[in-house]
């Protein structure tokens, strides 16, 4: 066993996993897993820059994570940064801040690398299960981008496209600095058009419709599962490997799109940082399921973080 730490810094959240990994047996023993909503991608789609307040929120989370990593005595750390920091003109400022706090330079990875980590993290533990047909389509719906990966024992094709819950919300639902509550039919149609164009792009290189099992990752998908199960609070164990039928996803997405901020905030399993962006995220998931004809989505709590941890081990 080697004790490793992995950090995934995305557009909406930053997450930490500290685990003992045994590559020989394929066992990953989780010691600490946590998530903080920092909204690093705040305004990036519009300005092309990381906002000072977004950077400070992210650095505050990094300081907390540094203490956790030290407490557990992790031998190696890998810090991966995804969509927002790829797009920002001032990403050097972000890199310097992380290096000062954690002692490692964040790797601003490509969308294809992001897809491979997500696939490994989500599917490594599915090996040998005869109730889930292959090939898998792993879909990681993030804040700024969505990754599509088709594979069985390994990745066959992958593509990252620029639709995510934060990007779609900021691009289409924010008017005069506030999120529409609820959005208009025209705003929803604009989001749908962007998603469909992104799916067309993904299908140029990834055979989405060949997949036999859809595996969904990240906060939009796990929150939809929590709502579908009517959980009294967010429960990772209940969410991990749950299955949500497409028509249930449709019901939830449609309700989220016509609900108010107060109604969404009242959902007991809803993280406060997702209240304004969950409707767009659920619509991305539903659009994918409609496009490929998936009757259900298998929800995984194991994702890019686990893939990063395995890469360190």
PDB file of C-alpha atoms in Angstrom, residues 18-281:
ATOM      1  CA  UNK A  18      -6.509  10.737   0.582  1.00  0.00           C
ATOM      2  CA  UNK A  19      -6.275   6.967   0.161  1.00  0.00           C
ATOM      3  CA  UNK A  20      -4.117   3.891   0.563  1.00  0.00           C
ATOM      4  CA  UNK A  21      -3.645   2.328  -2.856  1.00  0.00           C
ATOM      5  CA  UNK A  22      -2.465  -1.159  -3.785  1.00  0.00           C
ATOM      6  CA  UNK A  23      -1.976  -1.373  -7.560  1.00  0.00           C
ATOM      7  CA  UNK A  24      -1.338  -5.130  -7.374  1.00  0.00           C
ATOM      8  CA  UNK A  25      -4.746  -5.948  -5.884  1.00  0.00           C
ATOM      9  CA  UNK A  26      -6.641  -2.993  -7.349  1.00  0.00           C
ATOM     10  CA  UNK A  27      -7.711  -1.924  -3.866  1.00  0.00           C
ATOM     11  CA  UNK A  28      -8.155   1.756  -3.019  1.00  0.00           C
ATOM     12  CA  UNK A  29      -8.905   2.328   0.665  1.00  0.00           C
ATOM     13  CA  UNK A  30     -10.407   5.774   1.193  1.00  0.00           C
ATOM     14  CA  UNK A  31      -9.170   7.674   4.257  1.00  0.00           C
ATOM     15  CA  UNK A  32     -10.616  11.128   3.593  1.00  0.00           C
ATOM     16  CA  UNK A  33     -12.780  12.497   0.784  1.00  0.00           C
ATOM     17  CA  UNK A  34     -14.150  16.024   0.852  1.00  0.00           C
ATOM     18  CA  UNK A  35     -15.526  18.669  -1.450  1.00  0.00           C
ATOM     19  CA  UNK A  36     -15.745  22.456  -1.270  1.00  0.00           C
ATOM     20  CA  UNK A  37     -17.758  24.645  -3.647  1.00  0.00           C
ATOM     21  CA  UNK A  38     -15.400  27.481  -4.646  1.00  0.00           C
ATOM     22  CA  UNK A  39     -16.855  28.464  -8.063  1.00  0.00           C
ATOM     23  CA  UNK A  40     -13.361  29.021  -9.521  1.00  0.00           C
ATOM     24  CA  UNK A  41     -14.960  29.425 -12.935  1.00  0.00           C
ATOM     25  CA  UNK A  42     -17.035  32.432 -11.836  1.00  0.00           C
ATOM     26  CA  UNK A  43     -17.272  34.726 -14.874  1.00  0.00           C
ATOM     27  CA  UNK A  44     -14.536  32.954 -16.888  1.00  0.00           C
ATOM     28  CA  UNK A  45     -16.825  32.272 -19.845  1.00  0.00           C
ATOM     29  CA  UNK A  46     -17.519  36.035 -20.066  1.00  0.00           C
ATOM     30  CA  UNK A  47     -14.205  37.635 -19.031  1.00  0.00           C
ATOM     31  CA  UNK A  48     -11.601  34.996 -19.832  1.00  0.00           C
ATOM     32  CA  UNK A  49     -10.040  35.553 -16.394  1.00  0.00           C
ATOM     33  CA  UNK A  50     -10.205  34.013 -12.926  1.00  0.00           C
ATOM     34  CA  UNK A  51     -11.884  36.476 -10.557  1.00  0.00           C
ATOM     35  CA  UNK A  52      -9.859  37.577  -7.474  1.00  0.00           C
ATOM     36  CA  UNK A  53     -12.600  36.443  -5.076  1.00  0.00           C
ATOM     37  CA  UNK A  54     -12.806  33.042  -6.819  1.00  0.00           C
ATOM     38  CA  UNK A  55      -9.058  32.605  -6.453  1.00  0.00           C
ATOM     39  CA  UNK A  56      -9.194  33.467  -2.761  1.00  0.00           C
ATOM     40  CA  UNK A  57     -11.996  30.946  -2.132  1.00  0.00           C
ATOM     41  CA  UNK A  58      -9.925  28.305  -3.890  1.00  0.00           C
ATOM     42  CA  UNK A  59      -6.747  29.147  -1.970  1.00  0.00           C
ATOM     43  CA  UNK A  60      -8.668  28.984   1.334  1.00  0.00           C
ATOM     44  CA  UNK A  61      -9.797  25.446   0.451  1.00  0.00           C
ATOM     45  CA  UNK A  62      -6.220  24.543  -0.495  1.00  0.00           C
ATOM     46  CA  UNK A  63      -4.998  25.651   2.938  1.00  0.00           C
ATOM     47  CA  UNK A  64      -7.599  23.411   4.579  1.00  0.00           C
ATOM     48  CA  UNK A  65      -6.592  20.481   2.354  1.00  0.00           C
ATOM     49  CA  UNK A  66      -2.897  21.009   3.104  1.00  0.00           C
ATOM     50  CA  UNK A  67      -3.629  20.424   6.796  1.00  0.00           C
ATOM     51  CA  UNK A  68      -5.607  17.243   6.039  1.00  0.00           C
ATOM     52  CA  UNK A  69      -2.848  15.863   3.782  1.00  0.00           C
ATOM     53  CA  UNK A  70      -0.239  16.533   6.468  1.00  0.00           C
ATOM     54  CA  UNK A  71      -2.412  14.937   9.155  1.00  0.00           C
ATOM     55  CA  UNK A  72      -2.762  11.698   7.165  1.00  0.00           C
ATOM     56  CA  UNK A  73       0.898  11.642   6.138  1.00  0.00           C
ATOM     57  CA  UNK A  74       0.320  11.167   2.417  1.00  0.00           C
ATOM     58  CA  UNK A  75       3.560  10.308   0.625  1.00  0.00           C
ATOM     59  CA  UNK A  76       2.685  11.788  -2.752  1.00  0.00           C
ATOM     60  CA  UNK A  77       0.227  14.401  -3.989  1.00  0.00           C
ATOM     61  CA  UNK A  78      -1.067  15.148  -7.460  1.00  0.00           C
ATOM     62  CA  UNK A  79      -3.114  18.286  -8.100  1.00  0.00           C
ATOM     63  CA  UNK A  80      -5.111  18.369 -11.313  1.00  0.00           C
ATOM     64  CA  UNK A  81      -6.899  21.459 -12.572  1.00  0.00           C
ATOM     65  CA  UNK A  82      -9.556  21.264 -15.229  1.00  0.00           C
ATOM     66  CA  UNK A  83     -11.844  23.448 -17.321  1.00  0.00           C
ATOM     67  CA  UNK A  84     -11.820  26.909 -15.704  1.00  0.00           C
ATOM     68  CA  UNK A  85      -8.042  27.097 -15.302  1.00  0.00           C
ATOM     69  CA  UNK A  86      -7.553  25.840 -18.872  1.00  0.00           C
ATOM     70  CA  UNK A  87      -9.582  28.757 -20.189  1.00  0.00           C
ATOM     71  CA  UNK A  88      -8.235  31.621 -18.043  1.00  0.00           C
ATOM     72  CA  UNK A  89      -5.714  34.223 -19.186  1.00  0.00           C
ATOM     73  CA  UNK A  90      -4.361  34.666 -15.639  1.00  0.00           C
ATOM     74  CA  UNK A  91      -3.934  30.982 -14.793  1.00  0.00           C
ATOM     75  CA  UNK A  92      -0.295  31.663 -13.806  1.00  0.00           C
ATOM     76  CA  UNK A  93      -1.625  33.464 -10.724  1.00  0.00           C
ATOM     77  CA  UNK A  94      -3.595  30.352  -9.827  1.00  0.00           C
ATOM     78  CA  UNK A  95      -0.554  28.097 -10.356  1.00  0.00           C
ATOM     79  CA  UNK A  96       1.662  30.236  -8.109  1.00  0.00           C
ATOM     80  CA  UNK A  97      -0.915  30.283  -5.307  1.00  0.00           C
ATOM     81  CA  UNK A  98      -1.364  26.510  -5.286  1.00  0.00           C
ATOM     82  CA  UNK A  99       2.398  25.941  -5.387  1.00  0.00           C
ATOM     83  CA  UNK A 100       2.909  28.225  -2.390  1.00  0.00           C
ATOM     84  CA  UNK A 101       0.231  26.466  -0.322  1.00  0.00           C
ATOM     85  CA  UNK A 102       0.580  22.791  -1.268  1.00  0.00           C
ATOM     86  CA  UNK A 103       4.123  22.592  -2.573  1.00  0.00           C
ATOM     87  CA  UNK A 104       3.102  21.082  -5.911  1.00  0.00           C
ATOM     88  CA  UNK A 105       2.356  22.727  -9.201  1.00  0.00           C
ATOM     89  CA  UNK A 106      -1.192  22.125 -10.452  1.00  0.00           C
ATOM     90  CA  UNK A 107      -1.313  20.246 -13.714  1.00  0.00           C
ATOM     91  CA  UNK A 108      -3.689  21.967 -16.088  1.00  0.00           C
ATOM     92  CA  UNK A 109      -4.650  18.831 -17.968  1.00  0.00           C
ATOM     93  CA  UNK A 110      -6.308  18.482 -21.347  1.00  0.00           C
ATOM     94  CA  UNK A 111      -9.899  17.405 -21.718  1.00  0.00           C
ATOM     95  CA  UNK A 112      -8.717  14.049 -23.064  1.00  0.00           C
ATOM     96  CA  UNK A 113      -6.549  13.442 -19.980  1.00  0.00           C
ATOM     97  CA  UNK A 114      -9.477  14.459 -17.786  1.00  0.00           C
ATOM     98  CA  UNK A 115     -11.653  11.925 -19.593  1.00  0.00           C
ATOM     99  CA  UNK A 116      -9.159   9.110 -19.085  1.00  0.00           C
ATOM    100  CA  UNK A 117      -8.864   9.784 -15.336  1.00  0.00           C
ATOM    101  CA  UNK A 118     -12.659   9.855 -15.033  1.00  0.00           C
ATOM    102  CA  UNK A 119     -13.023   6.563 -16.887  1.00  0.00           C
ATOM    103  CA  UNK A 120     -10.423   4.798 -14.745  1.00  0.00           C
ATOM    104  CA  UNK A 121     -11.915   6.104 -11.509  1.00  0.00           C
ATOM    105  CA  UNK A 122     -15.468   5.152 -12.434  1.00  0.00           C
ATOM    106  CA  UNK A 123     -14.964   1.746 -14.045  1.00  0.00           C
ATOM    107  CA  UNK A 124     -12.031   0.084 -12.270  1.00  0.00           C
ATOM    108  CA  UNK A 125     -14.353  -1.388  -9.634  1.00  0.00           C
ATOM    109  CA  UNK A 126     -16.957  -2.497 -12.211  1.00  0.00           C
ATOM    110  CA  UNK A 127     -14.668  -5.199 -13.632  1.00  0.00           C
ATOM    111  CA  UNK A 128     -16.288  -8.615 -13.419  1.00  0.00           C
ATOM    112  CA  UNK A 129     -19.866  -7.386 -12.902  1.00  0.00           C
ATOM    113  CA  UNK A 130     -22.178  -9.263 -15.254  1.00  0.00           C
ATOM    114  CA  UNK A 131     -25.195  -6.985 -14.645  1.00  0.00           C
ATOM    115  CA  UNK A 132     -23.604  -4.057 -16.481  1.00  0.00           C
ATOM    116  CA  UNK A 133     -23.035  -4.611 -20.193  1.00  0.00           C
ATOM    117  CA  UNK A 134     -20.011  -3.173 -21.932  1.00  0.00           C
ATOM    118  CA  UNK A 135     -18.867  -0.959 -23.511  1.00  0.00           C
ATOM    119  CA  UNK A 136     -19.446   1.764 -20.952  1.00  0.00           C
ATOM    120  CA  UNK A 137     -20.094   5.404 -21.723  1.00  0.00           C
ATOM    121  CA  UNK A 138     -18.716   7.413 -18.822  1.00  0.00           C
ATOM    122  CA  UNK A 139     -20.091  10.957 -18.714  1.00  0.00           C
ATOM    123  CA  UNK A 140     -18.543  13.468 -16.313  1.00  0.00           C
ATOM    124  CA  UNK A 141     -20.757  16.575 -16.165  1.00  0.00           C
ATOM    125  CA  UNK A 142     -18.633  19.289 -14.626  1.00  0.00           C
ATOM    126  CA  UNK A 143     -19.052  22.996 -14.109  1.00  0.00           C
ATOM    127  CA  UNK A 144     -17.375  24.139 -17.307  1.00  0.00           C
ATOM    128  CA  UNK A 145     -17.128  21.049 -19.468  1.00  0.00           C
ATOM    129  CA  UNK A 146     -18.489  17.550 -19.940  1.00  0.00           C
ATOM    130  CA  UNK A 147     -16.275  14.567 -20.725  1.00  0.00           C
ATOM    131  CA  UNK A 148     -17.484  11.602 -22.783  1.00  0.00           C
ATOM    132  CA  UNK A 149     -15.494   8.365 -22.694  1.00  0.00           C
ATOM    133  CA  UNK A 150     -16.376   5.052 -24.343  1.00  0.00           C
ATOM    134  CA  UNK A 151     -14.447   1.941 -23.385  1.00  0.00           C
ATOM    135  CA  UNK A 152     -14.474  -1.498 -21.828  1.00  0.00           C
ATOM    136  CA  UNK A 153     -11.215  -2.513 -20.153  1.00  0.00           C
ATOM    137  CA  UNK A 154      -9.581   0.604 -21.532  1.00  0.00           C
ATOM    138  CA  UNK A 155     -10.527   3.883 -23.181  1.00  0.00           C
ATOM    139  CA  UNK A 156     -11.526   3.520 -26.821  1.00  0.00           C
ATOM    140  CA  UNK A 157     -12.509   7.123 -27.527  1.00  0.00           C
ATOM    141  CA  UNK A 158     -12.861  10.322 -25.507  1.00  0.00           C
ATOM    142  CA  UNK A 159     -13.936  13.908 -26.036  1.00  0.00           C
ATOM    143  CA  UNK A 160     -14.358  16.956 -23.823  1.00  0.00           C
ATOM    144  CA  UNK A 161     -16.897  19.609 -24.807  1.00  0.00           C
ATOM    145  CA  UNK A 162     -17.566  23.019 -23.291  1.00  0.00           C
ATOM    146  CA  UNK A 163     -20.963  22.481 -21.719  1.00  0.00           C
ATOM    147  CA  UNK A 164     -21.254  22.283 -17.951  1.00  0.00           C
ATOM    148  CA  UNK A 165     -23.701  23.357 -15.277  1.00  0.00           C
ATOM    149  CA  UNK A 166     -21.889  26.610 -14.402  1.00  0.00           C
ATOM    150  CA  UNK A 167     -21.047  27.591 -17.979  1.00  0.00           C
ATOM    151  CA  UNK A 168     -24.629  27.012 -19.186  1.00  0.00           C
ATOM    152  CA  UNK A 169     -26.096  28.856 -16.193  1.00  0.00           C
ATOM    153  CA  UNK A 170     -23.836  31.881 -16.577  1.00  0.00           C
ATOM    154  CA  UNK A 171     -24.186  31.993 -20.359  1.00  0.00           C
ATOM    155  CA  UNK A 172     -27.969  31.705 -20.557  1.00  0.00           C
ATOM    156  CA  UNK A 173     -29.667  32.128 -17.175  1.00  0.00           C
ATOM    157  CA  UNK A 174     -27.935  35.139 -15.606  1.00  0.00           C
ATOM    158  CA  UNK A 175     -29.664  38.472 -16.270  1.00  0.00           C
ATOM    159  CA  UNK A 176     -28.398  41.671 -14.619  1.00  0.00           C
ATOM    160  CA  UNK A 177     -26.211  39.650 -12.281  1.00  0.00           C
ATOM    161  CA  UNK A 178     -28.966  37.332 -11.023  1.00  0.00           C
ATOM    162  CA  UNK A 179     -30.044  33.836 -12.069  1.00  0.00           C
ATOM    163  CA  UNK A 180     -33.512  33.750 -13.647  1.00  0.00           C
ATOM    164  CA  UNK A 181     -35.935  32.277 -11.173  1.00  0.00           C
ATOM    165  CA  UNK A 182     -37.319  30.274 -12.887  1.00  0.00           C
ATOM    166  CA  UNK A 183     -35.861  30.526 -16.419  1.00  0.00           C
ATOM    167  CA  UNK A 184     -37.960  31.428 -19.443  1.00  0.00           C
ATOM    168  CA  UNK A 185     -38.784  29.024 -22.258  1.00  0.00           C
ATOM    169  CA  UNK A 186     -36.387  30.986 -24.500  1.00  0.00           C
ATOM    170  CA  UNK A 187     -33.520  30.597 -22.020  1.00  0.00           C
ATOM    171  CA  UNK A 188     -34.127  26.867 -21.704  1.00  0.00           C
ATOM    172  CA  UNK A 189     -34.233  26.531 -25.502  1.00  0.00           C
ATOM    173  CA  UNK A 190     -30.868  28.317 -25.746  1.00  0.00           C
ATOM    174  CA  UNK A 191     -29.300  25.879 -23.268  1.00  0.00           C
ATOM    175  CA  UNK A 192     -30.758  22.931 -25.158  1.00  0.00           C
ATOM    176  CA  UNK A 193     -29.305  24.252 -28.431  1.00  0.00           C
ATOM    177  CA  UNK A 194     -25.830  24.526 -26.893  1.00  0.00           C
ATOM    178  CA  UNK A 195     -26.061  21.012 -25.448  1.00  0.00           C
ATOM    179  CA  UNK A 196     -27.229  19.509 -28.745  1.00  0.00           C
ATOM    180  CA  UNK A 197     -24.387  21.224 -30.618  1.00  0.00           C
ATOM    181  CA  UNK A 198     -21.915  19.874 -28.065  1.00  0.00           C
ATOM    182  CA  UNK A 199     -23.345  16.355 -28.438  1.00  0.00           C
ATOM    183  CA  UNK A 200     -22.931  16.641 -32.219  1.00  0.00           C
ATOM    184  CA  UNK A 201     -19.287  17.580 -31.609  1.00  0.00           C
ATOM    185  CA  UNK A 202     -18.740  14.688 -29.199  1.00  0.00           C
ATOM    186  CA  UNK A 203     -20.242  12.213 -31.664  1.00  0.00           C
ATOM    187  CA  UNK A 204     -17.684  13.202 -34.295  1.00  0.00           C
ATOM    188  CA  UNK A 205     -15.048  11.231 -32.355  1.00  0.00           C
ATOM    189  CA  UNK A 206     -16.868   9.169 -29.697  1.00  0.00           C
ATOM    190  CA  UNK A 207     -19.390   6.461 -30.684  1.00  0.00           C
ATOM    191  CA  UNK A 208     -21.883   7.459 -27.986  1.00  0.00           C
ATOM    192  CA  UNK A 209     -24.677   5.218 -29.250  1.00  0.00           C
ATOM    193  CA  UNK A 210     -22.535   2.050 -29.124  1.00  0.00           C
ATOM    194  CA  UNK A 211     -22.513   2.181 -25.316  1.00  0.00           C
ATOM    195  CA  UNK A 212     -24.486  -0.476 -23.447  1.00  0.00           C
ATOM    196  CA  UNK A 213     -24.190   1.103 -19.974  1.00  0.00           C
ATOM    197  CA  UNK A 214     -24.254   4.815 -19.168  1.00  0.00           C
ATOM    198  CA  UNK A 215     -22.205   5.735 -16.079  1.00  0.00           C
ATOM    199  CA  UNK A 216     -22.751   9.276 -14.784  1.00  0.00           C
ATOM    200  CA  UNK A 217     -20.299  11.211 -12.627  1.00  0.00           C
ATOM    201  CA  UNK A 218     -20.019  14.463 -10.668  1.00  0.00           C
ATOM    202  CA  UNK A 219     -22.332  16.656  -8.621  1.00  0.00           C
ATOM    203  CA  UNK A 220     -25.148  17.249 -11.090  1.00  0.00           C
ATOM    204  CA  UNK A 221     -25.631  13.511 -11.571  1.00  0.00           C
ATOM    205  CA  UNK A 222     -25.253  12.533  -7.916  1.00  0.00           C
ATOM    206  CA  UNK A 223     -27.683  15.278  -6.885  1.00  0.00           C
ATOM    207  CA  UNK A 224     -30.272  14.023  -9.401  1.00  0.00           C
ATOM    208  CA  UNK A 225     -29.882  10.555  -7.846  1.00  0.00           C
ATOM    209  CA  UNK A 226     -30.347  11.967  -4.343  1.00  0.00           C
ATOM    210  CA  UNK A 227     -33.532  13.758  -5.456  1.00  0.00           C
ATOM    211  CA  UNK A 228     -34.789  10.632  -7.237  1.00  0.00           C
ATOM    212  CA  UNK A 229     -34.369   8.611  -4.039  1.00  0.00           C
ATOM    213  CA  UNK A 230     -35.911  11.410  -1.923  1.00  0.00           C
ATOM    214  CA  UNK A 231     -32.996  11.143   0.494  1.00  0.00           C
ATOM    215  CA  UNK A 232     -33.383  13.078   3.761  1.00  0.00           C
ATOM    216  CA  UNK A 233     -29.751  14.198   3.383  1.00  0.00           C
ATOM    217  CA  UNK A 234     -26.900  13.624   0.953  1.00  0.00           C
ATOM    218  CA  UNK A 235     -25.797   9.996   1.399  1.00  0.00           C
ATOM    219  CA  UNK A 236     -22.824   8.854  -0.697  1.00  0.00           C
ATOM    220  CA  UNK A 237     -23.389   5.175   0.093  1.00  0.00           C
ATOM    221  CA  UNK A 238     -27.006   5.309  -1.130  1.00  0.00           C
ATOM    222  CA  UNK A 239     -26.032   7.273  -4.246  1.00  0.00           C
ATOM    223  CA  UNK A 240     -23.009   5.193  -5.314  1.00  0.00           C
ATOM    224  CA  UNK A 241     -24.076   2.715  -8.038  1.00  0.00           C
ATOM    225  CA  UNK A 242     -27.722   3.731  -7.776  1.00  0.00           C
ATOM    226  CA  UNK A 243     -29.673   3.556 -11.027  1.00  0.00           C
ATOM    227  CA  UNK A 244     -32.007   6.305 -12.149  1.00  0.00           C
ATOM    228  CA  UNK A 245     -34.452   5.650 -15.028  1.00  0.00           C
ATOM    229  CA  UNK A 246     -34.545   8.188 -17.844  1.00  0.00           C
ATOM    230  CA  UNK A 247     -38.171   9.157 -17.223  1.00  0.00           C
ATOM    231  CA  UNK A 248     -37.333   9.900 -13.572  1.00  0.00           C
ATOM    232  CA  UNK A 249     -34.435  12.083 -14.746  1.00  0.00           C
ATOM    233  CA  UNK A 250     -36.882  13.861 -17.075  1.00  0.00           C
ATOM    234  CA  UNK A 251     -39.337  14.524 -14.222  1.00  0.00           C
ATOM    235  CA  UNK A 252     -36.556  15.925 -12.027  1.00  0.00           C
ATOM    236  CA  UNK A 253     -35.015  18.078 -14.770  1.00  0.00           C
ATOM    237  CA  UNK A 254     -38.392  19.544 -15.702  1.00  0.00           C
ATOM    238  CA  UNK A 255     -39.200  20.293 -12.054  1.00  0.00           C
ATOM    239  CA  UNK A 256     -35.809  21.945 -11.501  1.00  0.00           C
ATOM    240  CA  UNK A 257     -36.282  24.124 -14.586  1.00  0.00           C
ATOM    241  CA  UNK A 258     -39.643  25.437 -13.392  1.00  0.00           C
ATOM    242  CA  UNK A 259     -38.757  25.703  -9.698  1.00  0.00           C
ATOM    243  CA  UNK A 260     -37.678  28.785  -7.754  1.00  0.00           C
ATOM    244  CA  UNK A 261     -34.411  29.226  -5.884  1.00  0.00           C
ATOM    245  CA  UNK A 262     -36.251  28.717  -2.582  1.00  0.00           C
ATOM    246  CA  UNK A 263     -37.856  25.473  -3.768  1.00  0.00           C
ATOM    247  CA  UNK A 264     -34.523  24.031  -4.932  1.00  0.00           C
ATOM    248  CA  UNK A 265     -32.771  25.167  -1.742  1.00  0.00           C
ATOM    249  CA  UNK A 266     -35.401  23.339   0.297  1.00  0.00           C
ATOM    250  CA  UNK A 267     -34.379  19.958  -1.150  1.00  0.00           C
ATOM    251  CA  UNK A 268     -32.638  18.309   1.845  1.00  0.00           C
ATOM    252  CA  UNK A 269     -29.934  16.582  -0.219  1.00  0.00           C
ATOM    253  CA  UNK A 270     -29.049  19.746  -2.209  1.00  0.00           C
ATOM    254  CA  UNK A 271     -25.641  21.312  -1.568  1.00  0.00           C
ATOM    255  CA  UNK A 272     -26.101  25.109  -1.261  1.00  0.00           C
ATOM    256  CA  UNK A 273     -23.469  25.659  -3.949  1.00  0.00           C
ATOM    257  CA  UNK A 274     -25.519  23.704  -6.496  1.00  0.00           C
ATOM    258  CA  UNK A 275     -28.887  25.413  -6.047  1.00  0.00           C
ATOM    259  CA  UNK A 276     -28.423  27.843  -8.944  1.00  0.00           C
ATOM    260  CA  UNK A 277     -26.656  25.478 -11.367  1.00  0.00           C
ATOM    261  CA  UNK A 278     -28.375  22.110 -10.845  1.00  0.00           C
ATOM    262  CA  UNK A 279     -31.167  22.747 -13.380  1.00  0.00           C
ATOM    263  CA  UNK A 280     -28.654  23.202 -16.211  1.00  0.00           C
ATOM    264  CA  UNK A 281     -26.696  20.151 -15.058  1.00  0.00           C
TER     265      UNK A 281
END
